């Protein structure tokens, strides 16, 4: 559990650093990036959870759940020597859903905070980088011989993510931050 706290704290500190850069260059309030990270992080978590619900959108469920969790990384073989792309998703529907959730979160926050164009661009770049980092971490979780294996925090995060690929697949939705799983009771 201490490793999970460390990972969440690392994300928070990274957001604070990015917030300090935004504050120094554009006079953004210091915790803006943290707030945006929480809002976007929650929306990404919700999108991941929805992608596991068969009744929500059948074609998306097939693309996300069946493609990644059944065909590419089933319970019996959740890792591979080379990352297996989601072949059941030729139109990258899953990627578009995550991107749309990020943009929608920023749009809602824009209405609330009325950021300038420069501030919106900065926050979009920050969220894009965080989404990219999430994607890279997810890929590393599924590699048999990940170069990140030397880090204890990574081994623990991978263990928790691979638990997501077993059983009912309704737990541990966060990648790589399990903050929302802890808050919503979906952390194993």
XYZ file of C-alpha atoms in Angstrom, residues 57-126:
70
model
C -22.064 0.515 -26.040
C -21.704 -2.916 -27.572
C -19.245 -2.016 -30.336
C -17.004 -0.108 -27.938
C -17.245 -2.923 -25.387
C -16.194 -5.401 -28.079
C -13.324 -3.177 -29.156
C -12.070 -2.366 -25.642
C -13.010 -5.269 -23.449
C -12.944 -8.201 -25.862
C -10.087 -6.825 -27.972
C -7.698 -6.021 -25.143
C -8.834 -8.151 -22.192
C -9.885 -11.336 -23.992
C -8.011 -11.531 -27.299
C -4.760 -9.619 -26.717
C -4.200 -10.191 -22.976
C -6.453 -12.928 -21.585
C -6.320 -13.985 -17.930
C -4.079 -16.939 -18.771
C -1.469 -14.813 -20.592
C -1.618 -11.144 -19.510
C 1.983 -10.434 -20.649
C 3.917 -10.952 -23.890
C 7.446 -10.503 -25.180
C 6.171 -7.788 -27.531
C 3.229 -5.459 -26.904
C 0.130 -6.743 -28.675
C -1.930 -3.949 -30.160
C -5.689 -4.192 -30.023
C -6.498 -5.864 -33.341
C -10.239 -5.844 -32.582
C -10.186 -2.046 -32.765
C -9.135 -1.151 -36.354
C -10.693 2.328 -36.077
C -9.031 3.001 -32.698
C -12.435 3.621 -31.093
C -10.911 3.043 -27.669
C -8.242 5.715 -28.226
C -10.856 8.193 -29.417
C -12.990 7.571 -26.314
C -10.077 8.377 -23.999
C -9.136 11.455 -26.026
C -12.749 12.645 -26.043
C -12.969 12.245 -22.256
C -9.859 14.390 -21.818
C -11.114 17.101 -24.168
C -14.594 17.037 -22.583
C -13.052 17.447 -19.119
C -11.032 20.426 -20.284
C -14.114 21.919 -21.989
C -16.158 21.657 -18.784
C -13.323 23.231 -16.810
C -12.985 25.971 -19.447
C -16.611 26.959 -18.882
C -15.958 27.134 -15.141
C -12.614 28.946 -15.209
C -12.537 30.907 -18.493
C -8.875 30.243 -19.277
C -7.038 32.200 -21.949
C -6.048 30.521 -25.220
C -2.441 30.155 -23.986
C -3.629 28.567 -20.726
C -5.912 26.140 -22.611
C -3.071 25.132 -24.933
C -0.710 24.627 -21.982
C -3.246 22.486 -20.102
C -4.060 20.469 -23.226
C -0.335 19.781 -23.726
C 0.017 18.753 -20.055
